Amino acid sequence: MEPLEGVANEQDQSQLAALNFKAFLLKRSTKTNLSLYDHLTRVLIKVMDERPDNAADVFEDLSLEVKRSQLQDRQSTLRPSPEPTAALTLAQQQKGLFSQGAGDEQEEGLVETPLPNLAEQSFFFEQVGVGLGREETQRIFLALKQLVDTHLLQRCRFWGKILGTEANYTVAEVEYRDGAEEEEGEAEETHEDEEKEGEAREKDEEEVVEEVDPLPKSTYKPPPTVPKEPRGSGTNKFTYFACREPGLPWVRLPDVTPAQITVARQIRKLFTGQLDAPVVSYPPFPGNEANYLRAQIARISASTQEMAESLSAWVHHVQHINKQGRCVWVNLAEKTEEDFEEEAEEEEKEEQPDEPEPEVGPPLLTPLSEDAEINNTPPWSIRLSSHLIPQYAVAYVRSNLWPGAHAYACGRKFENIYIGWGLKFLGEPYTPPVLPQPQQAYPSGPEITEALDPSLEEEQALKAALEEQQAAQEENEGLEAEEEEEEEEDD
């Protein structure tokens, strides 16, 4: 029995030693709060899952990876992951500008591209102290390339940058190839047709209501609407795209109307950077900020874009916008067949106004010297980039009426750019227009004018006159009855 007891004692001692060793392995570290037992278990599981070559040589690296993963998991529970910053988000959006598609190098060598040489233009503008910096210019250059690759364009130009309170607008001026713009404009025309159908439907519903219960009609007649100029001519000669930052989607701006240009001349409003933002102003602007941006672009282009063939000749190469809000004057007194039908139905015809005199603006290639001053402020300032070597200097002109508009000329090369807030220099504090007088609710006349109360004597005199009138009427009726009776007796 003694040998068996000795064997049992040795087994108990070995089991106790194994338990003590396991307890030691389960002991957690005071720094990382990890146990050696759990760590070795995870390392062995990783080795069995991955089965790397020369496991003994990479065992330390696997152990370090397991330990690092455990520490990262525990840190994520203590501190939230940092959210991406606005700069990081913008960088991710602009990442697509630097990716080159397959076959781009071959196409660039075979097909003539409408992409402008923005690097060359930026160099000349830097000579006169105008520009956006080389990094931003390069991003705009790539954004213009993206625009050219996604649209069938014949001409593309960096128009400029308009600053806003929340974001800025990068503007591109383009010209479509023949027939390409018509395909892209079908969606806009469909939307306009739907709006016209909705207005006609509302008008028909109002006419039905008036037949059931007629209401008093207003005699106010709004002034005739000036039609907008067709695409490819006048204020809509070119198409404009805008984006908030290079790399973000380009948004095509709508065509401008004369009413929008007319109201834009009367208000003074900073841009917010949101194309769908409402324009709260007086007079009310007919559209949102996208329409207001398009109207200001038309005004700036008509006033500040120049063409120079030499250092001494600066002329306008964009048509002037008249008071109607158009480049070509239209006679609103000309009547259509519908107007003649409406006049034929009216009983009383008003006197027709005299024929308006057509407004003719200055012709193209008008010299800048003929531009009018504002409060003794010359409209333009002309300088040279350097007086040390004037033979190779760059001539440039700066607009004082539209701060931010610049143009340069070097030999036969010239270009225009605008970088500003999109507001015109007035020369005096801006004063909003005065509200018009309120219209009369109804015509004034004796039938609706309140009279003074009569006195007691006037009431008695009126009462006596009415009694006499009634008595005389009764007497006349009695005489007529007697005459009728006598005639009947004679018969």
Tab-separated table of C-alpha atoms in Angstrom:
chain	number	residue	atom	x	y	z
A	1	MET	CA	0.000	0.000	0.000
A	2	GLU	CA	2.874	2.407	0.543
A	3	PRO	CA	3.976	2.609	-3.136
A	4	LEU	CA	0.409	3.366	-4.234
A	5	GLU	CA	0.109	6.174	-1.714
A	6	GLY	CA	3.374	7.635	-2.985
A	7	VAL	CA	2.109	7.611	-6.571
A	8	ALA	CA	-1.122	9.297	-5.520
A	9	ASN	CA	0.808	11.958	-3.672
A	10	GLU	CA	2.982	12.653	-6.737
A	11	GLN	CA	-0.126	12.997	-8.957
A	12	ASP	CA	-1.737	15.377	-6.509
A	13	GLN	CA	1.426	17.441	-6.366
A	14	SER	CA	1.669	17.615	-10.187
A	15	GLN	CA	-1.993	18.610	-10.488
A	16	LEU	CA	-1.494	21.237	-7.828
A	17	ALA	CA	1.568	22.556	-9.669
A	18	ALA	CA	-0.392	22.686	-12.928
A	19	LEU	CA	-3.195	24.596	-11.231
A	20	ASN	CA	-0.707	26.999	-9.713
A	21	PHE	CA	0.958	27.528	-13.125
A	22	LYS	CA	-2.411	28.147	-14.787
A	23	ALA	CA	-3.308	30.585	-12.040
A	24	PHE	CA	-0.023	32.353	-12.741
A	25	LEU	CA	-0.829	32.506	-16.471
A	26	LEU	CA	-4.307	33.904	-15.715
A	27	LYS	CA	-2.842	36.683	-13.635
A	28	ARG	CA	-3.576	40.010	-15.332
A	29	SER	CA	-0.999	42.684	-16.016
A	30	THR	CA	-1.256	45.930	-14.108
A	31	LYS	CA	-0.464	47.978	-17.265
A	32	THR	CA	-2.522	46.414	-20.027
A	33	ASN	CA	-4.999	44.394	-17.926
A	34	LEU	CA	-4.247	41.348	-20.140
A	35	SER	CA	-3.393	37.808	-18.977
A	36	LEU	CA	-0.639	35.717	-20.478
A	37	TYR	CA	-2.987	32.738	-20.778
A	38	ASP	CA	-5.537	34.630	-22.909
A	39	HIS	CA	-2.782	36.218	-24.971
A	40	LEU	CA	-1.117	32.892	-25.802
A	41	THR	CA	-4.506	31.415	-26.630
A	42	ARG	CA	-5.240	34.184	-29.143
A	43	VAL	CA	-1.744	33.927	-30.650
A	44	LEU	CA	-2.105	30.160	-31.144
A	45	ILE	CA	-5.567	30.642	-32.690
A	46	LYS	CA	-4.089	33.230	-35.072
A	47	VAL	CA	-1.292	30.797	-36.015
A	48	MET	CA	-3.802	28.025	-36.679
A	49	ASP	CA	-6.014	30.322	-38.764
A	50	GLU	CA	-3.299	31.929	-40.866
A	51	ARG	CA	-0.781	29.023	-40.910
A	52	PRO	CA	2.198	31.241	-41.828
A	53	ASP	CA	5.470	29.863	-43.143
A	54	ASN	CA	8.226	29.726	-40.536
A	55	ALA	CA	5.789	30.253	-37.672
A	56	ALA	CA	8.600	30.163	-35.150
A	57	ASP	CA	10.348	33.087	-36.870
A	58	VAL	CA	7.257	35.327	-36.985
A	59	PHE	CA	5.852	34.320	-33.595
A	60	GLU	CA	6.967	37.577	-31.982
A	61	ASP	CA	5.378	39.644	-34.754
A	62	LEU	CA	2.090	37.738	-34.398
A	63	SER	CA	2.174	38.288	-30.663
A	64	LEU	CA	2.696	42.012	-31.183
A	65	GLU	CA	-0.207	42.233	-33.657
A	66	VAL	CA	-2.547	40.433	-31.251
A	67	LYS	CA	-1.540	42.688	-28.392
A	68	ARG	CA	-1.937	45.813	-30.536
A	69	SER	CA	-5.426	44.780	-31.679
A	70	GLN	CA	-6.505	44.248	-28.079
A	71	LEU	CA	-5.236	47.663	-27.071
A	72	GLN	CA	-7.001	49.389	-29.974
A	73	ASP	CA	-10.295	47.707	-29.125
A	74	ARG	CA	-10.033	48.785	-25.536
A	75	GLN	CA	-9.135	52.351	-26.525
A	76	SER	CA	-12.152	52.573	-28.844
A	77	THR	CA	-14.427	51.918	-25.871
A	78	LEU	CA	-12.854	54.713	-23.882
A	79	ARG	CA	-12.573	57.402	-26.570
A	80	PRO	CA	-14.790	57.821	-29.675
A	81	SER	CA	-13.168	57.758	-33.091
A	82	PRO	CA	-12.455	61.280	-34.393
A	83	GLU	CA	-14.890	62.507	-37.030
A	84	PRO	CA	-13.440	63.523	-40.403
A	85	THR	CA	-12.767	67.241	-40.673
A	86	ALA	CA	-14.157	69.472	-43.409
A	87	ALA	CA	-10.714	69.660	-45.021
A	88	LEU	CA	-10.458	65.848	-45.101
A	89	THR	CA	-13.947	65.518	-46.572
A	90	LEU	CA	-13.140	68.082	-49.276
A	91	ALA	CA	-9.851	66.303	-50.038
A	92	GLN	CA	-11.711	63.037	-50.513
A	93	GLN	CA	-14.159	64.754	-52.873
A	94	GLN	CA	-11.322	66.330	-54.849
A	95	LYS	CA	-9.474	63.026	-55.094
A	96	GLY	CA	-11.342	62.206	-58.300
A	97	LEU	CA	-9.826	65.253	-60.020
A	98	PHE	CA	-6.384	63.651	-59.967
A	99	SER	CA	-7.462	60.286	-61.385
A	100	GLN	CA	-6.788	59.779	-65.078
A	101	GLY	CA	-9.028	57.526	-67.130
A	102	ALA	CA	-7.770	54.926	-69.563
A	103	GLY	CA	-7.016	56.344	-72.992
A	104	ASP	CA	-6.959	60.005	-71.937
A	105	GLU	CA	-3.398	60.514	-73.173
A	106	GLN	CA	-4.218	59.210	-76.632
A	107	GLU	CA	-7.413	61.263	-76.962
A	108	GLU	CA	-5.692	64.492	-75.942
A	109	GLY	CA	-3.186	64.056	-78.752
A	110	LEU	CA	-5.800	63.341	-81.429
A	111	VAL	CA	-8.810	65.562	-80.597
A	112	GLU	CA	-8.718	69.341	-80.215
A	113	THR	CA	-10.019	70.165	-76.751
A	114	PRO	CA	-11.963	73.300	-75.755
A	115	LEU	CA	-10.121	73.289	-72.417
A	116	PRO	CA	-8.396	76.664	-71.903
A	117	ASN	CA	-4.736	76.972	-71.030
A	118	LEU	CA	-5.452	78.108	-67.495
A	119	ALA	CA	-1.823	77.727	-66.424
A	120	GLU	CA	-0.731	80.294	-69.025
A	121	GLN	CA	-3.552	82.675	-68.127
A	122	SER	CA	-2.725	82.335	-64.442
A	123	PHE	CA	0.901	83.254	-65.176
A	124	PHE	CA	-0.093	86.505	-66.904
A	125	PHE	CA	-2.573	87.401	-64.147
A	126	GLU	CA	0.143	86.808	-61.547
A	127	GLN	CA	2.277	89.415	-63.302
A	128	VAL	CA	-0.367	92.044	-62.540
A	129	GLY	CA	-1.073	90.831	-58.991
A	130	VAL	CA	-4.343	88.995	-59.659
A	131	GLY	CA	-5.047	85.328	-59.027
A	132	LEU	CA	-6.197	82.599	-56.677
A	133	GLY	CA	-2.898	80.863	-55.982
A	134	ARG	CA	-1.270	78.055	-57.898
A	135	GLU	CA	-2.826	75.204	-55.895
A	136	GLU	CA	-6.402	76.435	-56.244
A	137	THR	CA	-5.810	77.332	-59.891
A	138	GLN	CA	-4.612	73.788	-60.576
A	139	ARG	CA	-7.727	72.341	-58.913
A	140	ILE	CA	-9.949	74.644	-60.974
A	141	PHE	CA	-8.032	73.585	-64.096
A	142	LEU	CA	-8.787	69.926	-63.337
A	143	ALA	CA	-12.421	70.757	-62.554
A	144	LEU	CA	-12.761	72.460	-65.945
A	145	LYS	CA	-11.291	69.352	-67.572
A	146	GLN	CA	-13.939	67.293	-65.787
A	147	LEU	CA	-16.631	69.628	-67.134
A	148	VAL	CA	-15.270	69.375	-70.672
A	149	ASP	CA	-15.170	65.577	-70.471
A	150	THR	CA	-18.840	65.318	-69.399
A	151	HIS	CA	-20.392	67.806	-71.863
A	152	LEU	CA	-20.176	68.353	-75.609
A	153	LEU	CA	-18.591	71.813	-75.540
A	154	GLN	CA	-17.114	73.936	-78.275
A	155	ARG	CA	-15.632	76.526	-75.953
A	156	CYS	CA	-14.880	76.643	-72.225
A	157	ARG	CA	-13.471	79.484	-70.141
A	158	PHE	CA	-12.840	80.154	-66.458
A	159	TRP	CA	-15.112	83.138	-65.879
A	160	GLY	CA	-14.115	83.850	-62.297
A	161	LYS	CA	-15.039	83.379	-58.660
A	162	ILE	CA	-17.856	85.067	-56.726
A	163	LEU	CA	-17.494	85.185	-52.959
A	164	GLY	CA	-20.326	84.360	-50.548
A	165	THR	CA	-21.051	84.476	-46.836
A	166	GLU	CA	-21.196	80.667	-46.414
A	167	ALA	CA	-19.492	79.362	-49.559
A	168	ASN	CA	-18.070	80.675	-52.826
A	169	TYR	CA	-18.979	80.052	-56.465
A	170	THR	CA	-16.492	78.973	-59.108
A	171	VAL	CA	-18.022	79.951	-62.463
A	172	ALA	CA	-17.278	78.535	-65.910
A	173	GLU	CA	-18.448	80.059	-69.197
A	174	VAL	CA	-19.113	77.512	-71.940
A	175	GLU	CA	-20.512	77.311	-75.443
A	176	TYR	CA	-22.076	74.078	-76.681
A	177	ARG	CA	-21.513	72.422	-79.991
A	178	ASP	CA	-24.224	72.623	-82.624
A	179	GLY	CA	-27.257	70.634	-81.463
A	180	ALA	CA	-25.724	69.510	-78.157
A	181	GLU	CA	-27.416	72.203	-76.070
A	182	GLU	CA	-30.863	71.383	-77.445
A	183	GLU	CA	-30.656	67.830	-76.129
A	184	GLU	CA	-29.653	68.976	-72.648
A	185	GLY	CA	-32.310	71.720	-72.610
A	186	GLU	CA	-35.241	69.359	-73.194
A	187	ALA	CA	-35.613	68.694	-69.474
A	188	GLU	CA	-35.793	72.419	-68.648
A	189	GLU	CA	-38.339	73.060	-71.403
A	190	THR	CA	-40.482	70.174	-70.104
A	191	HIS	CA	-40.425	71.728	-66.638
A	192	GLU	CA	-41.470	75.124	-68.042
A	193	ASP	CA	-44.321	73.505	-69.986
A	194	GLU	CA	-45.560	71.822	-66.803
A	195	GLU	CA	-45.583	75.172	-65.011
A	196	LYS	CA	-47.556	76.781	-67.850
A	197	GLU	CA	-50.084	73.918	-67.807
A	198	GLY	CA	-50.483	74.341	-64.053
A	199	GLU	CA	-51.122	78.076	-64.447
A	200	ALA	CA	-53.693	77.437	-67.202
A	201	ARG	CA	-55.431	74.857	-65.012
A	202	GLU	CA	-55.654	77.303	-62.109
A	203	LYS	CA	-57.052	79.967	-64.455
A	204	ASP	CA	-59.773	77.587	-65.676
A	205	GLU	CA	-60.719	76.746	-62.081
A	206	GLU	CA	-61.007	80.453	-61.243
A	207	GLU	CA	-63.289	81.009	-64.247
A	208	VAL	CA	-65.581	78.182	-63.092
A	209	VAL	CA	-65.811	79.703	-59.621
A	210	GLU	CA	-66.627	83.117	-61.086
A	211	GLU	CA	-69.539	81.673	-63.103
A	212	VAL	CA	-71.098	80.253	-59.944
A	213	ASP	CA	-70.537	83.286	-57.728
A	214	PRO	CA	-69.065	86.264	-59.605
A	215	LEU	CA	-66.640	88.373	-57.610
A	216	PRO	CA	-65.543	91.950	-58.243
A	217	LYS	CA	-62.605	92.091	-60.662
A	218	SER	CA	-59.571	94.272	-60.233
A	219	THR	CA	-58.963	96.957	-62.823
A	220	TYR	CA	-55.186	96.765	-62.367
A	221	LYS	CA	-53.307	95.725	-65.478
A	222	PRO	CA	-49.688	94.660	-64.975
A	223	PRO	CA	-47.123	95.987	-67.425
A	224	PRO	CA	-46.342	93.681	-70.359
A	225	THR	CA	-43.669	91.071	-69.723
A	226	VAL	CA	-40.459	91.580	-71.650
A	227	PRO	CA	-39.586	88.266	-73.355
A	228	LYS	CA	-36.191	86.780	-72.630
A	229	GLU	CA	-33.607	86.501	-75.361
A	230	PRO	CA	-33.152	83.058	-76.933
A	231	ARG	CA	-30.149	80.894	-76.188
A	232	GLY	CA	-27.096	81.786	-78.175
A	233	SER	CA	-27.862	85.507	-78.394
A	234	GLY	CA	-27.854	88.604	-76.204
A	235	THR	CA	-27.693	88.002	-72.471
A	236	ASN	CA	-28.061	84.245	-73.050
A	237	LYS	CA	-25.283	83.978	-75.612
A	238	PHE	CA	-23.211	81.715	-73.354
A	239	THR	CA	-24.103	79.062	-70.796
A	240	TYR	CA	-22.685	79.186	-67.282
A	241	PHE	CA	-21.892	76.474	-64.761
A	242	ALA	CA	-21.129	76.988	-61.072
A	243	CYS	CA	-19.738	74.826	-58.287
A	244	ARG	CA	-18.929	75.564	-54.669
A	245	GLU	CA	-15.503	73.910	-54.725
A	246	PRO	CA	-13.422	72.244	-57.451
A	247	GLY	CA	-14.300	68.570	-57.373
A	248	LEU	CA	-17.936	69.104	-56.411
A	249	PRO	CA	-20.604	68.668	-59.116
A	250	TRP	CA	-21.026	71.450	-61.670
A	251	VAL	CA	-24.541	72.953	-61.695
A	252	ARG	CA	-25.870	74.559	-64.860
A	253	LEU	CA	-27.346	78.000	-64.202
A	254	PRO	CA	-30.726	78.844	-65.778
A	255	ASP	CA	-31.176	81.356	-68.573
A	256	VAL	CA	-31.555	84.944	-67.435
A	257	THR	CA	-34.709	86.999	-68.034
A	258	PRO	CA	-35.043	90.790	-68.430
A	259	ALA	CA	-37.163	90.977	-65.255
A	260	GLN	CA	-34.354	89.407	-63.216
A	261	ILE	CA	-31.770	91.840	-64.581
A	262	THR	CA	-34.076	94.810	-63.947
A	263	VAL	CA	-34.656	93.852	-60.299
A	264	ALA	CA	-30.967	92.948	-59.788
A	265	ARG	CA	-30.105	96.556	-60.703
A	266	GLN	CA	-32.371	97.832	-57.923
A	267	ILE	CA	-31.269	95.581	-55.047
A	268	ARG	CA	-27.971	94.983	-53.256
A	269	LYS	CA	-27.625	91.491	-51.857
A	270	LEU	CA	-24.651	89.342	-50.829
A	271	PHE	CA	-24.524	85.729	-51.967
A	272	THR	CA	-24.823	82.919	-49.429
A	273	GLY	CA	-23.289	80.079	-51.461
A	274	GLN	CA	-26.563	78.107	-51.630
A	275	LEU	CA	-28.075	78.061	-55.127
A	276	ASP	CA	-31.555	77.173	-53.854
A	277	ALA	CA	-31.608	79.908	-51.201
A	278	PRO	CA	-34.417	82.495	-51.533
A	279	VAL	CA	-33.546	86.100	-52.347
A	280	VAL	CA	-35.397	88.242	-49.804
A	281	SER	CA	-35.414	91.793	-51.117
A	282	TYR	CA	-37.533	94.708	-52.258
A	283	PRO	CA	-38.500	94.874	-55.046
A	284	PRO	CA	-39.128	91.106	-54.888
A	285	PHE	CA	-36.632	89.208	-56.997
A	286	PRO	CA	-38.278	86.736	-59.422
A	287	GLY	CA	-36.257	83.627	-58.597
A	288	ASN	CA	-33.777	82.112	-56.162
A	289	GLU	CA	-30.052	82.664	-55.702
A	290	ALA	CA	-29.208	80.656	-58.836
A	291	ASN	CA	-31.203	83.166	-60.919
A	292	TYR	CA	-29.671	86.095	-59.033
A	293	LEU	CA	-26.179	84.714	-59.657
A	294	ARG	CA	-26.943	84.361	-63.366
A	295	ALA	CA	-28.263	87.948	-63.538
A	296	GLN	CA	-25.138	89.368	-61.871
A	297	ILE	CA	-22.905	87.359	-64.204
A	298	ALA	CA	-24.705	88.881	-67.191
A	299	ARG	CA	-24.311	92.403	-65.788
A	300	ILE	CA	-20.620	91.968	-64.979
A	301	SER	CA	-19.856	90.410	-68.363
A	302	ALA	CA	-21.611	93.193	-70.258
A	303	SER	CA	-19.821	95.916	-68.297
A	304	THR	CA	-16.295	94.614	-67.768
A	305	GLN	CA	-15.239	92.151	-70.496
A	306	GLU	CA	-12.909	93.780	-72.901
A	307	MET	CA	-10.865	92.903	-75.919
A	308	ALA	CA	-7.468	94.424	-76.677
A	309	GLU	CA	-5.458	94.102	-79.866
A	310	SER	CA	-2.675	96.385	-78.734
A	311	LEU	CA	-1.524	98.121	-75.587
A	312	SER	CA	-3.367	101.330	-76.494
A	313	ALA	CA	-6.757	99.981	-77.649
A	314	TRP	CA	-9.226	98.578	-75.103
A	315	VAL	CA	-12.770	97.971	-76.289
A	316	HIS	CA	-15.911	96.109	-75.143
A	317	HIS	CA	-16.545	92.812	-76.887
A	318	VAL	CA	-19.820	91.928	-75.067
A	319	GLN	CA	-23.099	93.635	-75.953
A	320	HIS	CA	-24.541	96.354	-73.738
A	321	ILE	CA	-27.651	95.533	-71.639
A	322	ASN	CA	-30.357	98.189	-72.064
A	323	LYS	CA	-32.979	99.292	-69.533
A	324	GLN	CA	-35.327	96.525	-70.647
A	325	GLY	CA	-32.847	93.940	-69.388
A	326	ARG	CA	-32.041	92.788	-72.930
A	327	CYS	CA	-29.245	93.368	-75.409
A	328	VAL	CA	-31.720	93.800	-78.302
A	329	TRP	CA	-34.656	96.155	-77.724
A	330	VAL	CA	-38.149	94.697	-78.235
A	331	ASN	CA	-41.297	96.720	-78.964
A	332	LEU	CA	-43.910	95.792	-76.354
A	333	ALA	CA	-46.564	97.942	-78.080
A	334	GLU	CA	-46.887	95.470	-80.936
A	335	LYS	CA	-50.106	93.543	-80.414
A	336	THR	CA	-50.858	89.959	-81.189
A	337	GLU	CA	-54.143	88.501	-82.442
A	338	GLU	CA	-55.198	87.701	-78.875
A	339	ASP	CA	-54.740	91.327	-77.851
A	340	PHE	CA	-56.996	92.513	-80.719
A	341	GLU	CA	-59.701	90.004	-79.722
A	342	GLU	CA	-59.654	91.223	-76.116
A	343	GLU	CA	-59.967	94.844	-77.239
A	344	ALA	CA	-62.914	93.981	-79.513
A	345	GLU	CA	-64.823	92.490	-76.550
A	346	GLU	CA	-64.319	95.585	-74.400
A	347	GLU	CA	-67.016	98.270	-74.684
A	348	GLU	CA	-64.918	101.218	-73.685
A	349	LYS	CA	-61.531	101.559	-75.311
A	350	GLU	CA	-58.827	103.541	-73.639
A	351	GLU	CA	-56.595	105.908	-75.505
A	352	GLN	CA	-53.631	104.097	-76.985
A	353	PRO	CA	-50.205	105.342	-75.842
A	354	ASP	CA	-47.715	106.686	-78.319
A	355	GLU	CA	-45.242	104.367	-79.950
A	356	PRO	CA	-42.142	104.036	-77.719
A	357	GLU	CA	-38.828	105.066	-79.102
A	358	PRO	CA	-36.459	102.118	-79.616
A	359	GLU	CA	-33.495	102.043	-77.263
A	360	VAL	CA	-30.157	101.559	-78.962
A	361	GLY	CA	-27.112	100.876	-76.818
A	362	PRO	CA	-23.484	101.477	-77.689
A	363	PRO	CA	-22.198	99.183	-80.445
A	364	LEU	CA	-19.652	96.448	-80.028
A	365	LEU	CA	-15.978	97.372	-79.785
A	366	THR	CA	-16.831	100.640	-78.052
A	367	PRO	CA	-13.669	102.159	-76.488
A	368	LEU	CA	-13.448	102.204	-72.702
A	369	SER	CA	-12.781	105.913	-72.823
A	370	GLU	CA	-16.458	106.478	-73.649
A	371	ASP	CA	-17.716	104.803	-70.440
A	372	ALA	CA	-19.493	107.151	-68.038
A	373	GLU	CA	-18.096	108.099	-64.640
A	374	ILE	CA	-19.903	107.633	-61.315
A	375	ASN	CA	-19.473	110.453	-58.794
A	376	ASN	CA	-16.239	111.638	-60.404
A	377	THR	CA	-14.820	108.093	-60.228
A	378	PRO	CA	-13.181	106.940	-63.474
A	379	PRO	CA	-14.631	103.612	-64.590
A	380	TRP	CA	-11.231	102.073	-65.441
A	381	SER	CA	-7.628	102.086	-64.271
A	382	ILE	CA	-4.942	101.055	-66.777
A	383	ARG	CA	-1.476	99.962	-65.646
A	384	LEU	CA	1.660	98.101	-66.750
A	385	SER	CA	3.008	95.139	-64.816
A	386	SER	CA	6.521	96.618	-64.838
A	387	HIS	CA	8.054	99.973	-65.740
A	388	LEU	CA	11.621	98.656	-65.638
A	389	ILE	CA	11.272	96.621	-68.841
A	390	PRO	CA	8.163	98.055	-70.527
A	391	GLN	CA	8.934	96.269	-73.807
A	392	TYR	CA	7.955	92.932	-72.239
A	393	ALA	CA	5.488	94.196	-69.647
A	394	VAL	CA	1.893	93.034	-69.420
A	395	ALA	CA	-0.791	95.692	-69.795
A	396	TYR	CA	-3.841	95.279	-67.624
A	397	VAL	CA	-7.018	97.205	-66.885
A	398	ARG	CA	-9.044	97.160	-63.653
A	399	SER	CA	-12.712	98.066	-63.349
A	400	ASN	CA	-13.559	100.619	-60.655
A	401	LEU	CA	-17.320	100.156	-61.101
A	402	TRP	CA	-17.200	96.378	-60.600
A	403	PRO	CA	-14.355	95.807	-58.098
A	404	GLY	CA	-12.754	92.472	-58.865
A	405	ALA	CA	-12.961	92.622	-62.677
A	406	HIS	CA	-9.561	92.538	-64.416
A	407	ALA	CA	-8.242	92.040	-67.935
A	408	TYR	CA	-4.728	91.690	-69.312
A	409	ALA	CA	-3.200	91.991	-72.778
A	410	CYS	CA	0.190	90.709	-73.875
A	411	GLY	CA	0.784	90.785	-77.600
A	412	ARG	CA	-2.199	89.073	-79.212
A	413	LYS	CA	-3.201	87.293	-76.009
A	414	PHE	CA	-5.834	88.733	-73.702
A	415	GLU	CA	-8.198	87.401	-71.065
A	416	ASN	CA	-10.789	88.594	-68.524
A	417	ILE	CA	-11.484	87.398	-64.990
A	418	TYR	CA	-13.675	88.421	-62.079
A	419	ILE	CA	-12.938	87.672	-58.405
A	420	GLY	CA	-15.189	89.556	-56.020
A	421	TRP	CA	-18.502	89.770	-54.168
A	422	GLY	CA	-20.639	90.383	-57.249
A	423	LEU	CA	-21.680	93.914	-56.205
A	424	LYS	CA	-21.336	97.138	-58.181
A	425	PHE	CA	-19.675	100.282	-56.837
A	426	LEU	CA	-22.380	102.923	-56.367
A	427	GLY	CA	-20.301	105.883	-55.184
A	428	GLU	CA	-22.836	106.656	-52.452
A	429	PRO	CA	-24.689	104.788	-49.681
A	430	TYR	CA	-27.301	102.381	-50.984
A	431	THR	CA	-30.887	103.495	-50.453
A	432	PRO	CA	-33.673	100.959	-51.014
A	433	PRO	CA	-36.458	102.107	-53.342
A	434	VAL	CA	-39.504	103.728	-51.719
A	435	LEU	CA	-42.665	101.656	-51.483
A	436	PRO	CA	-45.394	102.712	-53.943
A	437	GLN	CA	-48.604	104.334	-52.809
A	438	PRO	CA	-51.326	101.787	-51.917
A	439	GLN	CA	-54.055	101.420	-54.516
A	440	GLN	CA	-57.649	102.441	-53.797
A	441	ALA	CA	-59.868	99.561	-52.757
A	442	TYR	CA	-62.885	101.062	-54.609
A	443	PRO	CA	-63.617	104.188	-56.679
A	444	SER	CA	-64.737	107.217	-54.740
A	445	GLY	CA	-68.223	108.618	-55.588
A	446	PRO	CA	-71.372	110.202	-54.111
A	447	GLU	CA	-73.153	106.852	-53.863
A	448	ILE	CA	-70.631	105.562	-51.321
A	449	THR	CA	-69.741	108.849	-49.627
A	450	GLU	CA	-71.105	109.245	-46.111
A	451	ALA	CA	-73.406	112.305	-45.752
A	452	LEU	CA	-74.115	114.483	-42.698
A	453	ASP	CA	-77.266	113.820	-40.623
A	454	PRO	CA	-80.107	116.306	-41.413
A	455	SER	CA	-81.495	118.682	-38.791
A	456	LEU	CA	-85.049	118.473	-37.342
A	457	GLU	CA	-86.380	121.249	-39.593
A	458	GLU	CA	-84.934	119.505	-42.675
A	459	GLU	CA	-86.545	116.226	-41.676
A	460	GLN	CA	-89.968	117.896	-41.166
A	461	ALA	CA	-89.724	119.738	-44.471
A	462	LEU	CA	-88.787	116.519	-46.269
A	463	LYS	CA	-91.641	114.678	-44.575
A	464	ALA	CA	-94.136	117.369	-45.603
A	465	ALA	CA	-92.841	117.290	-49.180
A	466	LEU	CA	-93.244	113.532	-49.316
A	467	GLU	CA	-96.832	113.748	-47.968
A	468	GLU	CA	-97.764	116.348	-50.570
A	469	GLN	CA	-96.219	114.239	-53.291
A	470	GLN	CA	-98.148	111.192	-52.115
A	471	ALA	CA	-101.430	113.131	-51.888
A	472	ALA	CA	-100.972	114.485	-55.395
A	473	GLN	CA	-100.285	111.024	-56.667
A	474	GLU	CA	-103.424	109.624	-55.029
A	475	GLU	CA	-105.510	112.446	-56.495
A	476	ASN	CA	-104.184	111.744	-59.973
A	477	GLU	CA	-104.971	108.069	-59.573
A	478	GLY	CA	-108.583	108.931	-58.505
A	479	LEU	CA	-109.114	111.154	-61.548
A	480	GLU	CA	-107.836	108.457	-63.864
A	481	ALA	CA	-110.230	105.919	-62.309
A	482	GLU	CA	-113.246	108.246	-62.786
A	483	GLU	CA	-112.364	108.827	-66.427
A	484	GLU	CA	-112.182	105.094	-67.040
A	485	GLU	CA	-115.640	104.586	-65.472
A	486	GLU	CA	-117.169	107.326	-67.645
A	487	GLU	CA	-115.715	105.746	-70.762
A	488	GLU	CA	-117.201	102.387	-69.813
A	489	GLU	CA	-120.677	103.932	-69.271
A	490	ASP	CA	-120.546	105.614	-72.675
A	491	ASP	CA	-119.730	102.303	-74.333
